[in-house]
Coordinates of C-alpha atoms and ligand atoms in Angstrom, one line a residue:
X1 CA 0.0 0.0 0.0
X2 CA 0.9 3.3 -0.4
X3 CA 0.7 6.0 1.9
X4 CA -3.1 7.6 2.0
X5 CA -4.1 10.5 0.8
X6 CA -4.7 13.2 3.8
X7 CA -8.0 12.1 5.0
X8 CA -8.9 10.2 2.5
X9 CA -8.7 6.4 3.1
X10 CA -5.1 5.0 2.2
X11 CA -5.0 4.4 -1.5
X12 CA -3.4 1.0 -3.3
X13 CA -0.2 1.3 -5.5
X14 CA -0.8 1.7 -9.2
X15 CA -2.2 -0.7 -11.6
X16 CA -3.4 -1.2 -14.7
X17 CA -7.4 -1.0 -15.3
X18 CA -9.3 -2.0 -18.3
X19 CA -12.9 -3.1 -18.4
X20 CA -14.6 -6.4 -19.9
X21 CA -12.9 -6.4 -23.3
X22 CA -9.2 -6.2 -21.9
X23 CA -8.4 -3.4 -24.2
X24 CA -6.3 -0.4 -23.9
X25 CA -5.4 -0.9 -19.9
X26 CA -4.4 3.1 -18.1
X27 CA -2.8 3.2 -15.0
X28 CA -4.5 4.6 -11.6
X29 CA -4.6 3.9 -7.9
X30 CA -7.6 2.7 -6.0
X31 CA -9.0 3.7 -2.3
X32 CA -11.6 1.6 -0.6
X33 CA -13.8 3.3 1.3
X34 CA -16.2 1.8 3.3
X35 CA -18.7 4.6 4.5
X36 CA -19.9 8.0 2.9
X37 CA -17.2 9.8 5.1
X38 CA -14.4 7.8 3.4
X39 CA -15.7 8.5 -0.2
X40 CA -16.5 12.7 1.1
X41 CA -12.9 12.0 1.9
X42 CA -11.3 10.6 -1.5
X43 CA -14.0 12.7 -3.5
X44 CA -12.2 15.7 -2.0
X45 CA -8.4 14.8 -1.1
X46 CA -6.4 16.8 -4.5
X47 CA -6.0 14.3 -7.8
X48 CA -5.8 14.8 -11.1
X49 CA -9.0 13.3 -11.6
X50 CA -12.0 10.8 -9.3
X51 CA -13.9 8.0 -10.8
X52 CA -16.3 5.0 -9.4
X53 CA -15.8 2.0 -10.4
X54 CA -18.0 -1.4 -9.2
X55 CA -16.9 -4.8 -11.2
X56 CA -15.5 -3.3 -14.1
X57 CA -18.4 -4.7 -16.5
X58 CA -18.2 -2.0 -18.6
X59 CA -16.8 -3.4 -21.7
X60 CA -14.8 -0.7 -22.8
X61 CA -13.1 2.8 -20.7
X62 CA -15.9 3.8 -18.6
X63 CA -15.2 2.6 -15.5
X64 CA -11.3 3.9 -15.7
X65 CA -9.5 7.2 -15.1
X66 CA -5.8 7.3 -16.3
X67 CA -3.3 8.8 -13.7
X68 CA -6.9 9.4 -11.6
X69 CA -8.1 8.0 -8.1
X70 CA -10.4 5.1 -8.8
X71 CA -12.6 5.0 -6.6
X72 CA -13.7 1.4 -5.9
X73 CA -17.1 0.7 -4.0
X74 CA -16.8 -3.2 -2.8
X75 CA -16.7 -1.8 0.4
X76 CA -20.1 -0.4 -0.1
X77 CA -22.4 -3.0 0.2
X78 CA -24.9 -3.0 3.0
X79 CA -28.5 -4.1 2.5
X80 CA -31.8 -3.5 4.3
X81 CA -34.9 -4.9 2.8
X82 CA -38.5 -3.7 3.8
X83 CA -40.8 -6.3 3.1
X84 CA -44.1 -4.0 3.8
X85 CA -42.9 -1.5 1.3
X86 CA -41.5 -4.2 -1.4
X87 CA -38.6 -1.9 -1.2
X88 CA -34.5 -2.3 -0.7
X89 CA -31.8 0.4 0.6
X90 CA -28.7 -0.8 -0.8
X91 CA -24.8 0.1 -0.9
X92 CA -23.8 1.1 -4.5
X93 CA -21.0 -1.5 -3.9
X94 CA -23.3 -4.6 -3.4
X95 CA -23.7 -6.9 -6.1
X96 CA -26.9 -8.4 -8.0
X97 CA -25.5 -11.8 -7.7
X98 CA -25.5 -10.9 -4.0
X99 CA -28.7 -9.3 -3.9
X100 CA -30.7 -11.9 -6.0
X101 CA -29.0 -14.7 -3.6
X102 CA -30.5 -12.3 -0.6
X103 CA -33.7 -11.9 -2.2
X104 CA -35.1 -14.5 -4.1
X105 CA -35.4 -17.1 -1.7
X106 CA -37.5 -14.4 0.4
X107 CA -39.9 -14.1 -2.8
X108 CA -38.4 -11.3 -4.0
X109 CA -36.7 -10.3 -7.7
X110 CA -34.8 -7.1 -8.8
X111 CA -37.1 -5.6 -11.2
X112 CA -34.3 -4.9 -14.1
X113 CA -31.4 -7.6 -14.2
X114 CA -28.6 -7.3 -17.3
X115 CA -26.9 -9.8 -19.1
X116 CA -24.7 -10.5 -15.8
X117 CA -25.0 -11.0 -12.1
X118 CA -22.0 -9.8 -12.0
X119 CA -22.1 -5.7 -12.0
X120 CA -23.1 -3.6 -8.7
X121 CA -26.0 -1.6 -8.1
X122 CA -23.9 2.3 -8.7
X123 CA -22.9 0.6 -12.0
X124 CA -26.1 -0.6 -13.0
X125 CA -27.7 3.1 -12.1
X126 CA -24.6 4.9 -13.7
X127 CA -25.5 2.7 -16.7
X128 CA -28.9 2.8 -16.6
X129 CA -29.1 -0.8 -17.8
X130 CA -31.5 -2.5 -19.3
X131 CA -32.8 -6.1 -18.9
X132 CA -35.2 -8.6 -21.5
X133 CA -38.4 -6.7 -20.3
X134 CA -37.2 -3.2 -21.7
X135 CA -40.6 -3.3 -23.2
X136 CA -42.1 -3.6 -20.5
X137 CA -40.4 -2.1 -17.0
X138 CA -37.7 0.1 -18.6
X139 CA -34.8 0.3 -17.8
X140 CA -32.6 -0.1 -14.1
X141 CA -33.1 3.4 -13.0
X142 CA -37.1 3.7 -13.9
X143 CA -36.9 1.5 -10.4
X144 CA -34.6 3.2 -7.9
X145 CA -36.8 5.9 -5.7
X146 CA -34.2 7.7 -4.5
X147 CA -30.1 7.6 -4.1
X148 CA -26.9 9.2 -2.2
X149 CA -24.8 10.8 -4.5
X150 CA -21.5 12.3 -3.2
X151 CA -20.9 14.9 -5.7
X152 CA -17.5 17.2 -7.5
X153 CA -18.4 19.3 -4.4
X154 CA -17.7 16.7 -2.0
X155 CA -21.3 17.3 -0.7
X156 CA -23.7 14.5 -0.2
X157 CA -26.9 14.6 -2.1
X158 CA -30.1 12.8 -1.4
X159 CA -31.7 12.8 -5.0
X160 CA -35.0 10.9 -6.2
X161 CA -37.7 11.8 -8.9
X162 CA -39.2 14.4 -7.1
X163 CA -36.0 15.5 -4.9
X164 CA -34.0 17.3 -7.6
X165 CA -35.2 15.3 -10.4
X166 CA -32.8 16.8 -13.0
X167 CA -29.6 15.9 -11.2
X168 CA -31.2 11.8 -10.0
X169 CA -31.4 11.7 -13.9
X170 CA -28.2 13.2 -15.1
X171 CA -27.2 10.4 -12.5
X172 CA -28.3 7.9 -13.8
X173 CA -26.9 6.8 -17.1
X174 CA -23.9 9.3 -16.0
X175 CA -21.8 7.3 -16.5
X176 CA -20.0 8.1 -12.7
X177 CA -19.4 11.8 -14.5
X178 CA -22.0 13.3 -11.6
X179 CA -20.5 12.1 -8.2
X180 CA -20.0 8.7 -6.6
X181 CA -23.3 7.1 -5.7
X182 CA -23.0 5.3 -2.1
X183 CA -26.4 3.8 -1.9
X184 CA -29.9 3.2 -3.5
X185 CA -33.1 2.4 -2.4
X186 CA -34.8 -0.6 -5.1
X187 CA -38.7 -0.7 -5.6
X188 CA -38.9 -4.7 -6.2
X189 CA -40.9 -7.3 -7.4
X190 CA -43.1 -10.1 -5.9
X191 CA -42.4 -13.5 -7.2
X192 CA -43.8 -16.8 -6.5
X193 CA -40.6 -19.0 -7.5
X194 CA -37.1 -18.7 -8.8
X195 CA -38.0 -20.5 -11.9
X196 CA -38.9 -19.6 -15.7
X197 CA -42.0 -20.5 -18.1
X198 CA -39.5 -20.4 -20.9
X199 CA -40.8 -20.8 -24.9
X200 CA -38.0 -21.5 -27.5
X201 CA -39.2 -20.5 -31.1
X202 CA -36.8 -20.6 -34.6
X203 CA -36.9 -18.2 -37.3
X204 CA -35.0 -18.7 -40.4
X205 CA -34.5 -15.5 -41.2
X206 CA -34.4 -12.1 -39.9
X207 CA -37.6 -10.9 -41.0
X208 CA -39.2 -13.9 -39.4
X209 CA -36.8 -13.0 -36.4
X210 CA -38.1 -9.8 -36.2
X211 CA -41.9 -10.5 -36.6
X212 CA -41.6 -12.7 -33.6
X213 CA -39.5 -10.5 -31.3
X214 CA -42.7 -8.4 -31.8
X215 CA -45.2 -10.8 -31.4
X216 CA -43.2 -11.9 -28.3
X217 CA -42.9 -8.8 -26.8
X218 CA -47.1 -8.7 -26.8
X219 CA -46.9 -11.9 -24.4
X220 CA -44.1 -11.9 -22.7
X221 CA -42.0 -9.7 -19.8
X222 CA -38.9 -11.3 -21.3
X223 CA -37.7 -11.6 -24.7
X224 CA -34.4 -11.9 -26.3
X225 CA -33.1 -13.2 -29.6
X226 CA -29.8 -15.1 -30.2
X227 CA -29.2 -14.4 -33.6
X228 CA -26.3 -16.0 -36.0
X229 CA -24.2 -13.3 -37.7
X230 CA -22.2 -15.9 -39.5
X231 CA -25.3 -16.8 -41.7
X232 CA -25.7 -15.5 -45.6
X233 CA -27.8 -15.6 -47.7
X234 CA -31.5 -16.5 -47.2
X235 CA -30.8 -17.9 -43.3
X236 CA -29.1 -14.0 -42.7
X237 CA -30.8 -12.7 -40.0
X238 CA -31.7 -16.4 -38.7
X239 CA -31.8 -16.7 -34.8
X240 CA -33.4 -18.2 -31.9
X241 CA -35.9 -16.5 -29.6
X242 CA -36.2 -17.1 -25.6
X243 CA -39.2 -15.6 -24.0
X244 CA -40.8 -16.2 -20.4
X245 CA -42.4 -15.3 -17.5
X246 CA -41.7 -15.9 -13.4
X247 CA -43.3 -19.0 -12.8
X248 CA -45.7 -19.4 -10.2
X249 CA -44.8 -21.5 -7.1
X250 CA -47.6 -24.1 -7.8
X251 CA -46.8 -25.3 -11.1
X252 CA -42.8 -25.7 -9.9
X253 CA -43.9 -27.8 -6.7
X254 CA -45.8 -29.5 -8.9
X255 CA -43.2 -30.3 -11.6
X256 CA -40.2 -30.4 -9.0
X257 CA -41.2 -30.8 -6.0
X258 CA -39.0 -28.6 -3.1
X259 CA -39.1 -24.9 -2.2
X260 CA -40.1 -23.4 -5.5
X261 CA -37.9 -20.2 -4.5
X262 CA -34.9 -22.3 -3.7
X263 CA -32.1 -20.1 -5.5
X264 CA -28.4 -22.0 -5.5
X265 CA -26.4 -20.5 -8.9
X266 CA -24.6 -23.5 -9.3
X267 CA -20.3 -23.5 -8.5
X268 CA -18.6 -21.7 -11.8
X269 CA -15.9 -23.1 -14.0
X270 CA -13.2 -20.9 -14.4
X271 CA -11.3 -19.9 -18.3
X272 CA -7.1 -20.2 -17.5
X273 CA -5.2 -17.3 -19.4
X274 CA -4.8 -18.1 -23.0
X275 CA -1.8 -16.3 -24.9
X276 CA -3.9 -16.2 -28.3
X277 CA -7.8 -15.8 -29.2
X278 CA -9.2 -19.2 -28.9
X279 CA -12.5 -17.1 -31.3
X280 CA -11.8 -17.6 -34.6
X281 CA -14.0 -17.9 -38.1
X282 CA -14.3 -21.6 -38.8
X283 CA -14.7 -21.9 -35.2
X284 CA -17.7 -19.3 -34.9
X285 CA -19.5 -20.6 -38.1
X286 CA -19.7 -24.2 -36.5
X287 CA -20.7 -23.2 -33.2
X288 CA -23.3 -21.0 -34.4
X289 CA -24.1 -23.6 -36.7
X290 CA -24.7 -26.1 -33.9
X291 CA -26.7 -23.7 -31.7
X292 CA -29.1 -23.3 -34.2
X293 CA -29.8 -26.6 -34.6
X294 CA -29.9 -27.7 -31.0
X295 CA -32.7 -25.1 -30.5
X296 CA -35.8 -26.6 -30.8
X297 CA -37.9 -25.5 -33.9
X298 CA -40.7 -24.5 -31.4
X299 CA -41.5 -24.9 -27.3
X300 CA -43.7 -23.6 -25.1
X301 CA -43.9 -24.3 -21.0
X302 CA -40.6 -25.3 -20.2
X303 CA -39.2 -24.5 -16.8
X304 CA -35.9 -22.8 -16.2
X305 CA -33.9 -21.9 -13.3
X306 CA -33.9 -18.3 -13.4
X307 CA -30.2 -18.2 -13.4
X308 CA -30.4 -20.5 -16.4
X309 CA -33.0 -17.6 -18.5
X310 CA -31.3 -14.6 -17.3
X311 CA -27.6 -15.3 -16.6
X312 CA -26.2 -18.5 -18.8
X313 CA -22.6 -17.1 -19.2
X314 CA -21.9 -16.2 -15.2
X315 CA -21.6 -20.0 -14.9
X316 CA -18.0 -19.5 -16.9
X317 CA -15.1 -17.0 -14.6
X318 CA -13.3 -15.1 -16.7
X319 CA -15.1 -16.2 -20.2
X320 CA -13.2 -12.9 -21.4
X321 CA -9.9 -14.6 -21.6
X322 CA -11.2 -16.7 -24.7
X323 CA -10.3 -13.5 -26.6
X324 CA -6.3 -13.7 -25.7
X325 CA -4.5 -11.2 -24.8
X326 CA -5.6 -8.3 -27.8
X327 CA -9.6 -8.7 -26.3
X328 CA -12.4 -7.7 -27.6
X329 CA -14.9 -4.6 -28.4
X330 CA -18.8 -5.0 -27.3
X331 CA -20.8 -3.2 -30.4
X332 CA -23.9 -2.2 -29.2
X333 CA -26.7 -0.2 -30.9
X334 CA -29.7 0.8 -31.0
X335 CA -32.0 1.9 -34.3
X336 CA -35.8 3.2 -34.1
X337 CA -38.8 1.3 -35.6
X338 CA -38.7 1.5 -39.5
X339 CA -34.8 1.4 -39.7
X340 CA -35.1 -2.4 -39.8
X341 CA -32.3 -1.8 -43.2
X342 CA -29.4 -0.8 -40.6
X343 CA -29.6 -4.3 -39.1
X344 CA -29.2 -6.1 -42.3
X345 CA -26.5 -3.9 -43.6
X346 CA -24.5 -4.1 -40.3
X347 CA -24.9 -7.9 -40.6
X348 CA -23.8 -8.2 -44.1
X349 CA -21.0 -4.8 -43.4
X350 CA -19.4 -7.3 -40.8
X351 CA -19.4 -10.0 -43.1
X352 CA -17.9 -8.9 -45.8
X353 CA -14.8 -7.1 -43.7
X354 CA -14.6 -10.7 -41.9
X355 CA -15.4 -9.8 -38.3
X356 CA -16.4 -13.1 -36.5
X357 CA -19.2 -12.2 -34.3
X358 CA -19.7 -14.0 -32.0
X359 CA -22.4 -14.1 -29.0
X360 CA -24.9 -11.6 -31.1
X361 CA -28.2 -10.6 -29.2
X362 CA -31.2 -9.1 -30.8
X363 CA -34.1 -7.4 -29.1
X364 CA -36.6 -4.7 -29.0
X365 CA -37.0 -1.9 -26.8
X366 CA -39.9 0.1 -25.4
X367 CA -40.1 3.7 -25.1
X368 CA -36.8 5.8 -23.5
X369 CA -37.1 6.9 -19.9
X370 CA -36.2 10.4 -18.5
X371 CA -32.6 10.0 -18.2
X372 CA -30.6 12.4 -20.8
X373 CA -27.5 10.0 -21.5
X374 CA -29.6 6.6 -21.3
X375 CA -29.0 4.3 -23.8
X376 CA -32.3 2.4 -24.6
X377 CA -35.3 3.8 -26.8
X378 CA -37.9 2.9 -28.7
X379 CA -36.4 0.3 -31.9
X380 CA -33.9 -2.2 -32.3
X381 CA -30.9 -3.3 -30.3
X382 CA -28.3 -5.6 -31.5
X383 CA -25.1 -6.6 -29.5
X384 CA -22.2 -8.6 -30.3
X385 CA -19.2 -9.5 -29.6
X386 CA -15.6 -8.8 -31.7
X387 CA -12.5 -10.2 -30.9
X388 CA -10.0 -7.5 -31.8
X389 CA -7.7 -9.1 -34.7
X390 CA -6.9 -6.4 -37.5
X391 CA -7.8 -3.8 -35.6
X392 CA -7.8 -0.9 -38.0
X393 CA -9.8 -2.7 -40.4
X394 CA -12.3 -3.2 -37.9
X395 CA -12.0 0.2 -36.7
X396 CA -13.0 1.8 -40.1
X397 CA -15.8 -1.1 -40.5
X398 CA -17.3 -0.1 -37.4
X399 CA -17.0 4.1 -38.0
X400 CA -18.7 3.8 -40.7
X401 CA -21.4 1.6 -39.4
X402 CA -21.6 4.2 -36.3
X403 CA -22.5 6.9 -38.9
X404 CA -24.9 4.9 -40.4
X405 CA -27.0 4.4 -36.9
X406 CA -26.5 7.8 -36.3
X407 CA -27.8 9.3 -39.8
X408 CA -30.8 6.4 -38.6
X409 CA -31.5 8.4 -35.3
X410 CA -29.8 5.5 -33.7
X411 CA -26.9 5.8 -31.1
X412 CA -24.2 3.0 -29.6
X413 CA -24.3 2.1 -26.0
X414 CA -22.0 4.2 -24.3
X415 CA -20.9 2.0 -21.6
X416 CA -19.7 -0.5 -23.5
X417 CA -17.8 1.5 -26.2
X418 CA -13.9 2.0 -26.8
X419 CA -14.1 3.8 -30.1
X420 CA -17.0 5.9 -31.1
X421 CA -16.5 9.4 -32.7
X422 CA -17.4 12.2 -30.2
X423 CA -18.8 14.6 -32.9
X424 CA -21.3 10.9 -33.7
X425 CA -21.9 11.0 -29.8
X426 CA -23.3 14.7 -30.3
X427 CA -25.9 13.0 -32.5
X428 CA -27.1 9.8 -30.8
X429 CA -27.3 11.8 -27.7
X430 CA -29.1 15.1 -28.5
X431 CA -29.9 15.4 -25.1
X432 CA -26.2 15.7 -24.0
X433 CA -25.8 19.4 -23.7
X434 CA -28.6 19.8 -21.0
X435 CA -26.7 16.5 -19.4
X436 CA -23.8 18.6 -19.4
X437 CA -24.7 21.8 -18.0
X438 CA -26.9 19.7 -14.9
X439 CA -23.4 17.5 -14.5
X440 CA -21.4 21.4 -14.8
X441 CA -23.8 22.2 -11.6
X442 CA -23.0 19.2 -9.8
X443 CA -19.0 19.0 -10.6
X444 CA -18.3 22.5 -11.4
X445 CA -14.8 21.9 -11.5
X446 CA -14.9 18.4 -13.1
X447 CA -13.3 16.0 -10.6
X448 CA -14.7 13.1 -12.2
X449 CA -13.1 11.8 -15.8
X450 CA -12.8 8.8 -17.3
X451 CA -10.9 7.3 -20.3
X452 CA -14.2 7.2 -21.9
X453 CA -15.4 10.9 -21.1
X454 CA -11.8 12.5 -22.3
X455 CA -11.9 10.5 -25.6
X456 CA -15.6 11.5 -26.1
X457 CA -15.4 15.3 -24.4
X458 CA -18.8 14.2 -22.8
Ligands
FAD501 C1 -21.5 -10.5 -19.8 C2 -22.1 -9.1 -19.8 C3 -23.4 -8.9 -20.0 C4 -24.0 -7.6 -20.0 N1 -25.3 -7.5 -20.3 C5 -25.9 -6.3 -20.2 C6 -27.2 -6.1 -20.5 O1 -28.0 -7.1 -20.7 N2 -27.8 -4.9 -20.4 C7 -27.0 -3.8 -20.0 O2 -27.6 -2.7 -20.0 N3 -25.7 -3.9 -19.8 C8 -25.1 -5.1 -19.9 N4 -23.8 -5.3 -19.6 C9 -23.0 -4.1 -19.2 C10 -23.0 -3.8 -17.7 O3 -24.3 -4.1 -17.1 C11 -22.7 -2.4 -17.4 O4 -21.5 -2.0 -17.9 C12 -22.6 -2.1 -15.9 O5 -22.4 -0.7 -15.7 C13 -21.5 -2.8 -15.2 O6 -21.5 -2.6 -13.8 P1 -20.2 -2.6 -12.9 O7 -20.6 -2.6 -11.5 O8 -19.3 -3.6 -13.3 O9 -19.7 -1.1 -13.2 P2 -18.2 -0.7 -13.8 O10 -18.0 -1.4 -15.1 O11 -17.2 -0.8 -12.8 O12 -18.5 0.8 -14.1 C14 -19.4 1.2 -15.2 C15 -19.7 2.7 -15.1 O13 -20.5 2.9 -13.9 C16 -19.8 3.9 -13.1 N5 -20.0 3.5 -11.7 C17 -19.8 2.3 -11.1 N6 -20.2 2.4 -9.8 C18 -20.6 3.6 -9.6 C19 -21.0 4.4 -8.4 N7 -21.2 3.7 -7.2 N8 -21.4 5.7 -8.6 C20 -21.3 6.3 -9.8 N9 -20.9 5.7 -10.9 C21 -20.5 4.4 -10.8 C22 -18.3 3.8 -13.5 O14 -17.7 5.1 -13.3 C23 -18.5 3.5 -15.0 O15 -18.7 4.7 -15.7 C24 -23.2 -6.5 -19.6 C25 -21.8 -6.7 -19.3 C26 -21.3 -8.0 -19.4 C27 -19.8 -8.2 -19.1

């Protein structure tokens, strides 16, 4: 350790920090606090810059702050639940693979849950993230009634919808440029088990994809659609949906037997270091090849353990290292209703400059919420995976793609990009300027930077 900072709490020697995708790794110390004092403390001891970070989910340089004072939040992490009020106050540090194990068994669900157990609540807020039922709950933040923010001022703030809205929504989906949140308070949701009705369907095609990810959407809470960027042809586009609801207790007693909320995510096999990307084309095209023939043409009624629905790659540690030691770039966009084209030209734009994508999701999303820098809105979102390879090539594949979903209305997913053009940013995100002048109010001076917010001038 290295000696603290005055009054702050003592700070760790530097390291290098990347998020998800491994990529371009900047150097910063970390300090722990565990109570708002301690972050007051860090928020205000001098640094070149301050940042929050929870488990570095981000894919790209969000949650880093080169020669900066990350500020990490596991120590964070306390959790009261209030069963009257269906409600949870919880540190921004605690975990929603902790939370669901606290929760579930008690009946209880967390009303928006991403792709991974695996992020914190502050990162899930500073996000806003979005789950399968964008369509129908929103997105994370549409759920939190009110938070602690600890702001560029050192001061703490108690913010919720009503309590300075602006500055609770420049908050969320900030991105950690607005302060350090310490804690939350969660509006959740009833359920009778911790199992899935789950219904499998395949479409050949995407416009058969995308007429069921719409006629899904009408039934379902939960929808998602794997979706094989590999394929040409007739089959491009071709995918497999998973939709469900909560089951209800009876029907799992019934089936299994047991406590239908029992909730045990099972022990998780761990991916060693590999010194090259163990992702490549022939490999992609046969697993993808595979998957879509394992899925069943059509199912209905089949129960799932939840973890199995929500969270099927959190049962692999470290899946990331597959990529070797280059990683890989998250692309993540959305594009409104009638821009249906921009998928199939980024799908056949990838294949022609040879990306392989790999683990490609498709869905819809319902209408934005009030937050100025969220992400989701009302169209189509497709993510994928790209291991870097020939990175320039795929740097001018995906610019231009970027200025085709922004000349669509569309914008990328901020938190997981590494690359975007800021004046594109400008454009996916026209409500950035009244984010900036609500952020100027809360960190006049602008203690906190990331890689992310330098590279983009957000
Ligand atoms: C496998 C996988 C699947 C994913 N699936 C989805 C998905 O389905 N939907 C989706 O929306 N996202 C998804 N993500 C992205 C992920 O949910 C977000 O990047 C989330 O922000 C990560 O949370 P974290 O705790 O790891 O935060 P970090 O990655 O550490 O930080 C992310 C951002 O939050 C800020 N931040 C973190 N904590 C705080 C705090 N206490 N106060 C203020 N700011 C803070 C950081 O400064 C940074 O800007 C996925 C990521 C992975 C790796």
């Amino acid at each position: 350790m290295a000696a603290g900072v005055t009054g702050a709490p003592e700070e760790d020697g530097p390291r290098l920090w990347t998020g998800w995708g491994r990529t371009a790794p900047t150097a910063a110390r970390a300090v722990r606090p565990s109570s708002d004092a301690d972050v007051v403390a860090a928020v205000a001891a001098p640094a070149r810059a301050v940042l929050a970070r929870g488990l570095g989910r981000c894919y790209g340089d969000a949650a880093q702050s080169a020669g900066g004072r990350i500020v990490s939040t596991s120590g964070l992490s306390g959790l009261v639940l209030d069963e009257d009020s269906g409600t949870a106050v919880v540190g921004a540090g605690c975990s929603l693979d902790r939370l669901l194990r606290e929760l579930v068994p008690r009946g209880w669900f967390v009303p928006v849950v991403p792709g991974t157990r695996y992020v914190t609540v502050g990162g899930a807020i500073a996000a806003d993230v979005h789950g399968k039922n964008h369509h129908v709950d929103g997105s994370f933040g549409q759920h939190v009634r009110r938070l602690d923010l600890v702001d560029g001022t050192a001061e703490v703030r108690r913010l919720s919808p009503v309590d300075d809205p602006d500055a609770f929504w420049a908050t969320v989906g900030g991105l950690g440029l607005t302060g350090v949140v310490t804690r939350a308070e969660l509006q959740l949701r009833r359920i009778g088990s911790s199992w899935m009705r789950v219904t499998t369907a395949r479409a050949g095609g995407l416009g058969e994809l995308l007429t069921a990810l719409e006629d899904h959407d009408r039934r379902y809470r939960y929808t998602v659609a794997w979706i094989d960027l590999a394929a040409g042809g007739r089959a491009l586009g071709r995918g497999v949906l998973t939709s469900g609801d909560h089951a209800d207790g009876d029907e799992v007693r019934a089936a299994h037997g047991g406590d239908p909320l029992a909730y045990r995510p099972g022990a998780r096999l761990t991916v060693p270091p590999v010194p090259v990307s163990a992702v490549n084309r022939l490999g992609v095209r046969m697993f993808n090849e595979l998957w879509f023939r394992k899925a069943p043409v059509y199912r209905e009624a089949e129960l799932q353990p939840m973890q199995t629905f929500f969270h099927p790659l959190d049962g692999v540690r470290d899946w990331n290292r597959v990529y070797g030691p280059r990683g890989f770039l998250q692309y993540q966009f959305v594009v409104p209703d009638g821009r249906e084209d921009v998928l199939e030209d980024v799908i056949g734009g990838l294949q022609r400059t040879g990306a392989e994508a790999f683990l490609a999701v498709l869905k819809r999303f319902g209408d934005a919420g009030p937050a100025p820098l969220s992400f989701p809105r009302r169209g189509w979102t497709l993510a994928m995976d790209l291991p870097v390879r020939a990175p320039d090539r795929l740097a001018r594949a995906l610019d231009a793609l970027d200025a085709q979903v922004a000349d669509a209305g569309g914008a990328v997913y901020l938190v997981k990009d590494a690359r975007c053009r800021p004046d594109l940013v400008e454009r996916m995100y026209p409500q950035l300027p009244a984010w900036r002048a609500v952020r100027d109010r809360l960190d006049p001076q602008r203690r906190f930077r990331s890689d992310l917010s330098r590279r983009l001038d957000l």
